mmCIF file of C-alpha atoms and ligand atoms in Angstrom:
data_model
loop_
_atom_site.group_PDB
_atom_site.id
_atom_site.type_symbol
_atom_site.label_atom_id
_atom_site.label_comp_id
_atom_site.label_asym_id
_atom_site.label_seq_id
_atom_site.Cartn_x
_atom_site.Cartn_y
_atom_site.Cartn_z
ATOM 1 C CA UNK I 812 12.650 3.846 27.733
ATOM 2 C CA UNK I 813 16.340 3.790 26.605
ATOM 3 C CA UNK I 814 16.530 2.096 23.180
ATOM 4 C CA UNK I 815 18.488 -1.222 23.011
ATOM 5 C CA UNK I 816 21.370 -0.962 20.717
ATOM 6 C CA UNK I 817 21.957 -3.810 18.312
ATOM 7 C CA UNK I 818 23.490 -4.934 15.063
ATOM 8 C CA UNK I 819 21.018 -5.642 12.358
ATOM 9 C CA UNK I 820 21.214 -8.825 10.225
ATOM 10 C CA UNK I 821 20.753 -6.705 7.069
ATOM 11 C CA UNK I 822 22.058 -3.179 6.608
ATOM 12 C CA UNK I 823 19.759 -0.149 6.485
ATOM 13 C CA UNK I 824 18.085 -0.311 3.054
ATOM 14 C CA UNK I 825 18.378 3.561 2.858
ATOM 15 C CA UNK I 826 21.747 4.503 4.179
ATOM 16 C CA UNK I 827 23.604 1.230 4.571
ATOM 17 C CA UNK I 828 24.415 1.316 8.249
ATOM 18 C CA UNK I 829 24.268 -1.898 10.316
ATOM 19 C CA UNK I 830 23.951 -0.343 13.819
ATOM 20 C CA UNK I 831 20.363 -0.022 14.866
ATOM 21 C CA UNK I 832 18.247 0.395 18.015
ATOM 22 C CA UNK I 833 15.318 -1.912 18.998
ATOM 23 C CA UNK I 834 11.979 0.065 18.914
ATOM 24 C CA UNK I 835 9.637 -2.959 19.531
ATOM 25 C CA UNK I 836 9.769 -6.562 20.551
ATOM 26 C CA UNK I 837 6.273 -7.600 19.631
ATOM 27 C CA UNK I 838 3.799 -7.320 16.749
ATOM 28 C CA UNK I 839 0.155 -6.226 16.737
ATOM 29 C CA UNK I 840 -0.937 -9.740 17.735
ATOM 30 C CA UNK I 841 1.518 -9.669 20.788
ATOM 31 C CA UNK I 842 3.687 -12.241 19.141
ATOM 32 C CA UNK I 843 7.486 -11.837 19.325
ATOM 33 C CA UNK I 844 8.799 -9.536 16.614
ATOM 34 C CA UNK I 845 12.014 -7.451 16.774
ATOM 35 C CA UNK I 846 11.585 -4.056 15.009
ATOM 36 C CA UNK I 847 14.649 -1.828 14.698
ATOM 37 C CA UNK I 848 15.372 1.630 13.644
ATOM 38 C CA UNK I 849 18.483 3.064 11.904
ATOM 39 C CA UNK I 850 19.693 5.966 14.282
ATOM 40 C CA UNK I 851 21.196 7.629 11.169
ATOM 41 C CA UNK I 852 18.207 8.094 8.954
ATOM 42 C CA UNK I 853 15.132 6.741 10.936
ATOM 43 C CA UNK I 854 14.262 3.956 8.620
ATOM 44 C CA UNK I 855 12.293 1.129 10.669
ATOM 45 C CA UNK I 856 12.298 -2.480 9.720
ATOM 46 C CA UNK I 857 11.816 -6.058 11.101
ATOM 47 C CA UNK I 858 15.016 -7.812 11.959
ATOM 48 C CA UNK I 859 15.648 -10.593 11.602
ATOM 49 C CA UNK I 860 13.185 -11.742 9.079
ATOM 50 C CA UNK I 861 12.318 -14.738 6.865
ATOM 51 C CA UNK I 862 14.246 -15.629 3.809
ATOM 52 C CA UNK I 863 13.252 -14.331 0.380
ATOM 53 C CA UNK I 864 12.037 -17.764 -0.614
ATOM 54 C CA UNK I 865 9.908 -18.173 2.523
ATOM 55 C CA UNK I 866 8.451 -14.663 1.878
ATOM 56 C CA UNK I 867 7.549 -15.529 -1.632
ATOM 57 C CA UNK I 868 5.828 -18.745 -0.562
ATOM 58 C CA UNK I 869 3.982 -16.837 2.140
ATOM 59 C CA UNK I 870 2.548 -14.236 -0.224
ATOM 60 C CA UNK I 871 1.733 -16.818 -2.893
ATOM 61 C CA UNK I 872 -0.024 -19.239 -0.569
ATOM 62 C CA UNK I 873 -0.877 -17.924 2.914
ATOM 63 C CA UNK I 874 -0.881 -14.009 3.182
ATOM 64 C CA UNK I 875 -4.467 -13.451 2.091
ATOM 65 C CA UNK I 876 -5.880 -16.225 4.246
ATOM 66 C CA UNK I 877 -3.868 -15.065 7.139
ATOM 67 C CA UNK I 878 -4.822 -11.403 6.741
ATOM 68 C CA UNK I 879 -8.261 -11.519 5.383
ATOM 69 C CA UNK I 880 -9.288 -15.013 6.645
ATOM 70 C CA UNK I 881 -10.407 -16.018 3.070
ATOM 71 C CA UNK I 882 -8.917 -17.719 -0.042
ATOM 72 C CA UNK I 883 -10.568 -15.165 -2.258
ATOM 73 C CA UNK I 884 -12.327 -11.762 -1.844
ATOM 74 C CA UNK I 885 -15.791 -12.078 -0.185
ATOM 75 C CA UNK I 886 -18.425 -9.612 -1.417
ATOM 76 C CA UNK I 887 -17.824 -7.360 1.567
ATOM 77 C CA UNK I 888 -14.123 -7.256 0.649
ATOM 78 C CA UNK I 889 -14.871 -6.340 -2.902
ATOM 79 C CA UNK I 890 -17.369 -3.583 -1.927
ATOM 80 C CA UNK I 891 -14.936 -2.050 0.441
ATOM 81 C CA UNK I 892 -11.924 -2.395 -1.913
ATOM 82 C CA UNK I 893 -14.009 -0.864 -4.658
ATOM 83 C CA UNK I 894 -14.650 2.186 -2.614
ATOM 84 C CA UNK I 895 -10.912 2.585 -1.714
ATOM 85 C CA UNK I 896 -10.005 1.968 -5.295
ATOM 86 C CA UNK I 897 -12.271 4.806 -6.555
ATOM 87 C CA UNK I 898 -10.617 7.185 -3.980
ATOM 88 C CA UNK I 899 -7.168 6.159 -5.128
ATOM 89 C CA UNK I 900 -7.919 6.330 -8.787
ATOM 90 C CA UNK I 901 -9.330 9.870 -8.353
ATOM 91 C CA UNK I 902 -6.142 11.071 -6.964
ATOM 92 C CA UNK I 903 -4.046 9.204 -9.543
ATOM 93 C CA UNK I 904 -5.775 10.137 -12.761
ATOM 94 C CA UNK I 905 -5.229 13.863 -12.119
ATOM 95 C CA UNK I 906 -1.525 13.136 -12.973
ATOM 96 C CA UNK I 907 -2.075 11.031 -16.057
ATOM 97 C CA UNK I 908 -3.449 11.679 -19.566
ATOM 98 C CA UNK I 909 -6.262 9.279 -20.442
ATOM 99 C CA UNK I 910 -5.099 6.273 -22.353
ATOM 100 C CA UNK I 911 -1.720 5.826 -20.689
ATOM 101 C CA UNK I 912 -0.637 2.299 -19.501
ATOM 102 C CA UNK I 913 -0.694 1.664 -15.778
ATOM 103 C CA UNK I 914 0.420 -1.348 -13.803
ATOM 104 C CA UNK I 915 -0.868 -2.149 -10.393
ATOM 105 C CA UNK I 916 1.620 -4.166 -8.501
ATOM 106 C CA UNK I 917 0.139 -6.139 -5.704
ATOM 107 C CA UNK I 918 -3.299 -5.747 -7.365
ATOM 108 C CA UNK I 919 -5.239 -7.948 -4.882
ATOM 109 C CA UNK I 920 -8.631 -8.771 -6.339
ATOM 110 C CA UNK I 921 -8.212 -6.325 -9.212
ATOM 111 C CA UNK I 922 -10.307 -3.495 -7.873
ATOM 112 C CA UNK I 923 -7.901 -0.626 -8.758
ATOM 113 C CA UNK I 924 -7.308 -2.162 -12.281
ATOM 114 C CA UNK I 925 -11.054 -2.330 -12.854
ATOM 115 C CA UNK I 926 -11.680 1.360 -11.927
ATOM 116 C CA UNK I 927 -8.719 2.600 -13.922
ATOM 117 C CA UNK I 928 -9.852 0.697 -16.997
ATOM 118 C CA UNK I 929 -13.397 2.157 -16.536
ATOM 119 C CA UNK I 930 -11.714 5.570 -16.435
ATOM 120 C CA UNK I 931 -10.066 5.036 -19.785
ATOM 121 C CA UNK I 932 -6.630 3.661 -18.758
ATOM 122 C CA UNK I 933 -5.458 0.364 -20.241
ATOM 123 C CA UNK I 934 -4.455 -0.868 -16.777
ATOM 124 C CA UNK I 935 -3.225 -4.300 -15.657
ATOM 125 C CA UNK I 936 -2.034 -5.807 -12.493
ATOM 126 C CA UNK I 937 0.296 -8.356 -10.964
ATOM 127 C CA UNK I 938 -0.718 -10.215 -7.707
ATOM 128 C CA UNK I 939 1.440 -12.792 -5.868
ATOM 129 C CA UNK I 940 -1.690 -14.719 -4.628
ATOM 130 C CA UNK I 941 -2.895 -17.017 -7.283
ATOM 131 C CA UNK I 942 -6.495 -17.160 -6.066
ATOM 132 C CA UNK I 943 -6.867 -13.365 -5.729
ATOM 133 C CA UNK I 944 -5.342 -13.034 -9.297
ATOM 134 C CA UNK I 945 -7.745 -15.582 -10.651
ATOM 135 C CA UNK I 946 -10.708 -13.758 -9.011
ATOM 136 C CA UNK I 947 -9.653 -10.583 -10.745
ATOM 137 C CA UNK I 948 -9.586 -12.330 -14.096
ATOM 138 C CA UNK I 949 -12.597 -14.556 -13.818
ATOM 139 C CA UNK I 950 -14.935 -12.360 -11.720
ATOM 140 C CA UNK I 951 -14.011 -8.763 -12.664
ATOM 141 C CA UNK I 952 -12.676 -9.680 -16.061
ATOM 142 C CA UNK I 953 -9.468 -7.574 -15.789
ATOM 143 C CA UNK I 954 -5.915 -8.586 -16.764
ATOM 144 C CA UNK I 955 -4.144 -9.431 -13.463
ATOM 145 C CA UNK I 956 -1.328 -12.029 -13.749
ATOM 146 C CA UNK I 957 -0.136 -14.120 -10.828
ATOM 147 C CA UNK I 958 3.478 -13.675 -9.805
ATOM 148 C CA UNK I 959 6.112 -11.842 -7.728
ATOM 149 C CA UNK I 960 7.631 -8.544 -8.694
ATOM 150 C CA UNK I 961 11.122 -10.029 -9.048
ATOM 151 C CA UNK I 962 9.869 -12.237 -11.867
ATOM 152 C CA UNK I 963 7.604 -9.814 -13.677
ATOM 153 C CA UNK I 964 8.089 -9.631 -17.315
ATOM 154 C CA UNK I 965 7.617 -5.975 -18.274
ATOM 155 C CA UNK I 966 8.994 -4.317 -21.488
ATOM 156 C CA UNK I 967 11.448 -1.613 -20.467
ATOM 157 C CA UNK I 968 10.053 1.869 -20.813
ATOM 158 C CA UNK I 969 6.567 0.512 -21.664
ATOM 159 C CA UNK I 970 4.547 1.959 -18.749
ATOM 160 C CA UNK I 971 3.336 5.446 -17.865
ATOM 161 C CA UNK I 972 2.616 4.678 -14.326
ATOM 162 C CA UNK I 973 3.104 1.969 -11.677
ATOM 163 C CA UNK I 974 0.995 1.886 -8.497
ATOM 164 C CA UNK I 975 2.058 0.245 -5.186
ATOM 165 C CA UNK I 976 -0.821 0.668 -2.784
ATOM 166 C CA UNK I 977 0.226 -0.796 0.589
ATOM 167 C CA UNK I 978 2.784 -3.030 -1.096
ATOM 168 C CA UNK I 979 6.291 -1.475 -0.536
ATOM 169 C CA UNK I 980 6.305 -2.140 3.125
ATOM 170 C CA UNK I 981 5.819 -5.903 2.422
ATOM 171 C CA UNK I 982 8.951 -6.123 0.114
ATOM 172 C CA UNK I 983 12.263 -7.328 1.336
ATOM 173 C CA UNK I 984 14.156 -4.971 -0.786
ATOM 174 C CA UNK I 985 12.044 -1.808 -1.501
ATOM 175 C CA UNK I 986 14.913 0.213 -3.029
ATOM 176 C CA UNK I 987 15.750 -2.592 -5.480
ATOM 177 C CA UNK I 988 12.052 -2.875 -6.310
ATOM 178 C CA UNK I 989 11.723 0.911 -7.080
ATOM 179 C CA UNK I 990 14.907 0.873 -9.235
ATOM 180 C CA UNK I 991 13.442 -2.191 -11.130
ATOM 181 C CA UNK I 992 10.213 -0.321 -11.602
ATOM 182 C CA UNK I 993 12.029 2.746 -12.902
ATOM 183 C CA UNK I 994 13.244 0.650 -15.724
ATOM 184 C CA UNK I 995 9.665 -0.370 -16.668
ATOM 185 C CA UNK I 996 8.603 3.302 -16.882
ATOM 186 C CA UNK I 997 8.927 5.653 -19.832
ATOM 187 C CA UNK I 998 10.666 8.985 -19.142
ATOM 188 C CA UNK I 999 8.129 11.131 -17.298
ATOM 189 C CA UNK I 1000 6.350 8.097 -16.061
ATOM 190 C CA UNK I 1001 5.002 8.070 -12.426
ATOM 191 C CA UNK I 1002 5.456 5.736 -9.572
ATOM 192 C CA UNK I 1003 2.613 6.052 -6.865
ATOM 193 C CA UNK I 1004 3.391 4.655 -3.475
ATOM 194 C CA UNK I 1005 1.051 4.527 -0.503
ATOM 195 C CA UNK I 1006 2.294 2.931 2.701
ATOM 196 C CA UNK I 1007 1.397 2.907 6.433
ATOM 197 C CA UNK I 1008 2.833 5.909 8.319
ATOM 198 C CA UNK I 1009 5.185 4.835 11.199
ATOM 199 C CA UNK I 1010 4.300 8.040 13.002
ATOM 200 C CA UNK I 1011 0.500 7.276 12.934
ATOM 201 C CA UNK I 1012 -1.266 7.693 16.156
ATOM 202 C CA UNK I 1013 -4.790 6.961 15.003
ATOM 203 C CA UNK I 1014 -4.360 3.252 16.107
ATOM 204 C CA UNK I 1015 -3.469 1.824 19.479
ATOM 205 C CA UNK I 1016 0.243 1.806 20.085
ATOM 206 C CA UNK I 1017 0.250 -1.956 20.354
ATOM 207 C CA UNK I 1018 -1.133 -2.216 16.690
ATOM 208 C CA UNK I 1019 1.822 -0.296 15.199
ATOM 209 C CA UNK I 1020 3.982 -3.067 13.940
ATOM 210 C CA UNK I 1021 3.008 -6.029 11.808
ATOM 211 C CA UNK I 1022 5.235 -9.130 10.975
ATOM 212 C CA UNK I 1023 4.262 -8.745 7.322
ATOM 213 C CA UNK I 1024 5.332 -5.088 7.182
ATOM 214 C CA UNK I 1025 9.024 -5.663 6.693
ATOM 215 C CA UNK I 1026 9.697 -1.853 6.459
ATOM 216 C CA UNK I 1027 7.999 1.101 8.137
ATOM 217 C CA UNK I 1028 8.319 4.616 6.649
ATOM 218 C CA UNK I 1029 7.554 8.087 7.460
ATOM 219 C CA UNK I 1030 7.418 11.058 5.011
ATOM 220 C CA UNK I 1031 11.257 11.725 5.367
ATOM 221 C CA UNK I 1032 12.425 8.156 4.674
ATOM 222 C CA UNK I 1033 9.842 7.427 1.919
ATOM 223 C CA UNK I 1034 10.980 10.748 0.194
ATOM 224 C CA UNK I 1035 14.539 9.860 0.634
ATOM 225 C CA UNK I 1036 14.203 6.330 -0.736
ATOM 226 C CA UNK I 1037 12.475 7.721 -3.839
ATOM 227 C CA UNK I 1038 15.388 9.983 -4.439
ATOM 228 C CA UNK I 1039 17.880 7.226 -3.712
ATOM 229 C CA UNK I 1040 16.211 5.184 -6.308
ATOM 230 C CA UNK I 1041 16.810 7.960 -8.785
ATOM 231 C CA UNK I 1042 13.182 9.500 -9.050
ATOM 232 C CA UNK I 1043 12.164 13.085 -8.849
ATOM 233 C CA UNK I 1044 9.675 13.594 -6.042
ATOM 234 C CA UNK I 1045 6.581 15.321 -7.385
ATOM 235 C CA UNK I 1046 4.858 15.427 -3.983
ATOM 236 C CA UNK I 1047 4.543 13.556 -0.740
ATOM 237 C CA UNK I 1048 1.668 13.737 1.643
ATOM 238 C CA UNK I 1049 -0.025 11.990 4.665
ATOM 239 C CA UNK I 1050 -3.731 11.023 4.796
ATOM 240 C CA UNK I 1051 -6.151 13.200 6.797
ATOM 241 C CA UNK I 1052 -5.782 10.845 9.870
ATOM 242 C CA UNK I 1053 -2.037 10.536 9.536
ATOM 243 C CA UNK I 1054 -2.356 6.761 9.010
ATOM 244 C CA UNK I 1055 -0.680 6.667 5.533
ATOM 245 C CA UNK I 1056 2.005 8.323 3.522
ATOM 246 C CA UNK I 1057 1.704 8.811 -0.201
ATOM 247 C CA UNK I 1058 4.665 9.634 -2.504
ATOM 248 C CA UNK I 1059 4.347 10.532 -6.194
ATOM 249 C CA UNK I 1060 7.650 10.001 -8.124
ATOM 250 C CA UNK I 1061 8.646 10.832 -11.586
ATOM 251 C CA UNK I 1062 11.197 9.219 -13.857
ATOM 252 C CA UNK I 1063 13.279 11.946 -15.466
ATOM 253 C CA UNK I 1064 15.885 12.062 -18.175
ATOM 254 C CA UNK I 1065 18.587 12.090 -15.550
ATOM 255 C CA UNK I 1066 17.026 9.415 -13.362
ATOM 256 C CA UNK I 1067 19.616 6.711 -13.797
ATOM 257 C CA UNK I 1068 22.454 9.122 -12.958
ATOM 258 C CA UNK I 1069 20.617 10.549 -10.121
ATOM 259 C CA UNK I 1070 20.589 7.261 -8.175
ATOM 260 C CA UNK I 1071 23.296 8.300 -5.803
ATOM 261 C CA UNK I 1072 24.769 8.189 -2.357
ATOM 262 C CA UNK I 1073 23.311 7.485 1.099
ATOM 263 C CA UNK I 1074 21.056 10.285 2.225
ATOM 264 C CA UNK I 1075 21.531 12.208 5.385
ATOM 265 C CA UNK I 1076 18.403 12.756 7.518
ATOM 266 C CA UNK I 1077 19.565 14.474 10.597
ATOM 267 C CA UNK I 1078 16.914 14.561 13.335
ATOM 268 C CA UNK I 1079 14.626 11.962 11.711
ATOM 269 C CA UNK I 1080 15.260 9.198 14.058
ATOM 270 C CA UNK I 1081 14.967 11.549 17.004
ATOM 271 C CA UNK I 1082 11.635 12.629 15.617
ATOM 272 C CA UNK I 1083 10.299 9.059 15.314
ATOM 273 C CA UNK I 1084 11.745 7.956 18.658
ATOM 274 C CA UNK I 1085 9.962 10.905 20.328
ATOM 275 C CA UNK I 1086 6.597 10.153 18.556
ATOM 276 C CA UNK I 1087 6.810 6.506 19.545
ATOM 277 C CA UNK I 1088 7.617 7.238 23.183
ATOM 278 C CA UNK I 1089 4.812 9.822 23.432
ATOM 279 C CA UNK I 1090 2.083 7.476 21.932
ATOM 280 C CA UNK I 1091 1.405 5.576 25.141
ATOM 281 C CA UNK I 1092 -1.698 3.390 25.777
ATOM 282 C CA UNK I 1093 -2.822 5.867 28.440
ATOM 283 C CA UNK I 1094 -2.609 8.916 26.076
ATOM 284 C CA UNK I 1095 -4.200 6.833 23.319
ATOM 285 C CA UNK I 1096 -7.150 5.956 25.407
ATOM 286 C CA UNK I 1097 -7.527 9.512 26.730
ATOM 287 C CA UNK I 1098 -7.834 10.781 23.073
ATOM 288 C CA UNK I 1099 -10.939 10.613 20.883
ATOM 289 C CA UNK I 1100 -9.423 8.216 18.272
ATOM 290 C CA UNK I 1101 -10.222 4.734 19.932
ATOM 291 C CA UNK I 1102 -13.834 5.778 20.416
ATOM 292 C CA UNK I 1103 -14.445 7.486 17.008
ATOM 293 C CA UNK I 1104 -12.870 4.569 15.011
ATOM 294 C CA UNK I 1105 -15.273 1.836 16.106
ATOM 295 C CA UNK I 1106 -18.207 4.127 15.537
ATOM 296 C CA UNK I 1107 -16.930 4.827 11.971
ATOM 297 C CA UNK I 1108 -16.473 0.999 11.398
ATOM 298 C CA UNK I 1109 -19.950 0.251 12.704
ATOM 299 C CA UNK I 1110 -21.455 2.850 10.419
ATOM 300 C CA UNK I 1111 -19.404 1.480 7.477
ATOM 301 C CA UNK I 1112 -20.452 -2.140 8.404
ATOM 302 C CA UNK I 1113 -24.183 -1.271 8.486
ATOM 303 C CA UNK I 1114 -24.000 0.535 5.147
ATOM 304 C CA UNK I 1115 -22.225 -2.349 3.616
ATOM 305 C CA UNK I 1116 -24.707 -4.843 4.878
ATOM 306 C CA UNK I 1117 -27.624 -2.843 3.383
ATOM 307 C CA UNK I 1118 -25.694 -2.733 -0.004
ATOM 308 C CA UNK I 1119 -24.888 -6.441 0.194
ATOM 309 C CA UNK I 1120 -28.395 -7.449 0.857
ATOM 310 C CA UNK I 1121 -29.306 -6.209 -2.579
ATOM 311 C CA UNK I 1122 -26.220 -7.316 -4.486
ATOM 312 C CA UNK I 1123 -23.365 -9.825 -3.993
ATOM 313 C CA UNK I 1124 -22.136 -10.149 -7.531
ATOM 314 C CA UNK I 1125 -18.521 -8.765 -7.705
ATOM 315 C CA UNK I 1126 -18.716 -7.049 -10.993
ATOM 316 C CA UNK I 1127 -22.062 -5.497 -10.120
ATOM 317 C CA UNK I 1128 -20.757 -4.265 -6.769
ATOM 318 C CA UNK I 1129 -17.904 -2.518 -8.750
ATOM 319 C CA UNK I 1130 -20.350 -0.969 -11.051
ATOM 320 C CA UNK I 1131 -22.598 0.113 -8.198
ATOM 321 C CA UNK I 1132 -19.548 1.888 -6.552
ATOM 322 C CA UNK I 1133 -18.523 3.514 -9.790
ATOM 323 C CA UNK I 1134 -21.972 4.841 -10.480
ATOM 324 C CA UNK I 1135 -22.316 6.099 -6.871
ATOM 325 C CA UNK I 1136 -19.014 8.002 -7.511
ATOM 326 C CA UNK I 1137 -20.312 9.642 -10.675
ATOM 327 C CA UNK I 1138 -23.631 10.559 -9.172
ATOM 328 C CA UNK I 1139 -22.090 12.112 -6.052
ATOM 329 C CA UNK I 1140 -19.533 13.986 -8.177
ATOM 330 C CA UNK I 1141 -16.529 12.284 -6.732
ATOM 331 C CA UNK I 1142 -15.706 11.248 -10.299
ATOM 332 C CA UNK I 1143 -16.738 14.463 -11.921
ATOM 333 C CA UNK I 1144 -15.881 13.797 -15.541
ATOM 334 C CA UNK I 1145 -18.208 11.038 -16.735
ATOM 335 C CA UNK I 1146 -16.679 8.474 -19.099
ATOM 336 C CA UNK I 1147 -18.282 7.475 -22.250
ATOM 337 C CA UNK I 1148 -21.761 6.228 -21.325
ATOM 338 C CA UNK I 1149 -21.598 3.527 -23.957
ATOM 339 C CA UNK I 1150 -18.433 2.153 -22.275
ATOM 340 C CA UNK I 1151 -20.200 2.177 -18.865
ATOM 341 C CA UNK I 1152 -23.225 0.443 -20.298
ATOM 342 C CA UNK I 1153 -21.116 -2.213 -21.977
ATOM 343 C CA UNK I 1154 -19.107 -2.811 -18.666
ATOM 344 C CA UNK I 1155 -22.483 -3.305 -16.691
ATOM 345 C CA UNK I 1156 -23.595 -6.251 -19.092
HETATM 346 ZN ZN1 ZN Z 997 19.674 4.297 7.699
#
């Protein structure tokens, strides 16, 4: 299909150009949604989109209900989020000396903050949805405040790491957010970002775009945005199924001056265009992915149901998952046993 040329209502966040091509006209629910790509760098975003005020209200009040169908995490959500949090924290803690301050932005029900604190990091979180933030404080007893990133009150240079797990794609100005976060970090501090990969072919083509995902990245555009924000890129990688991209960024002495000109990513838009065109419904349904995925989900659901039949208390679920991880060796260095015992009470 020949891409439709257009002029975006907001310039490319990465390279500043206004001319774009339309890559999709609907979201994963088949509702109208115009998704455009910058032909110069390959950044993909929803255009037009709601105002900043409308977005803030949506995330404060509706998003969790809209996305998860609930006002606060149900036990199944906590169990699932706990397992994901353990995986994420295992990766993260290899980069950080124990005891360093970490902020999880978009902290949800506080599961990542909980696991990090059990691993010896004085972690805290910020979550736009008031009910989820309250759940984190009252049910998991971890410090998660309710608010949006633009209004966060963080002492400059006070943090050793900030984590953004599936958050950056929701922000209306990701470059601005990354520069703000840089100010919160000490020199040498890390910014961890995990986002969906626009090149992913593990889901049906019709599920690629989401109205809440304002930006869509691949490794090249996420890497370039980190550099544009003035960070040094420590590493960048995709998940085993290609569904997500993770970038680990470091604030250096020269970070502020490194925030520089628009990047050049020759060939990146062509690459994304080719991948999107090749990922047709027919090819997808002739591959193994659509058949293995439901089987994996069914297995996960049965396993979760067995666990939840024994235990529905959120804090106990977190402890159960942590202890499973220690027993299986996923978390190989056991923390102080007295801390673990105290946390289980
Ligand atoms: Zn661009």
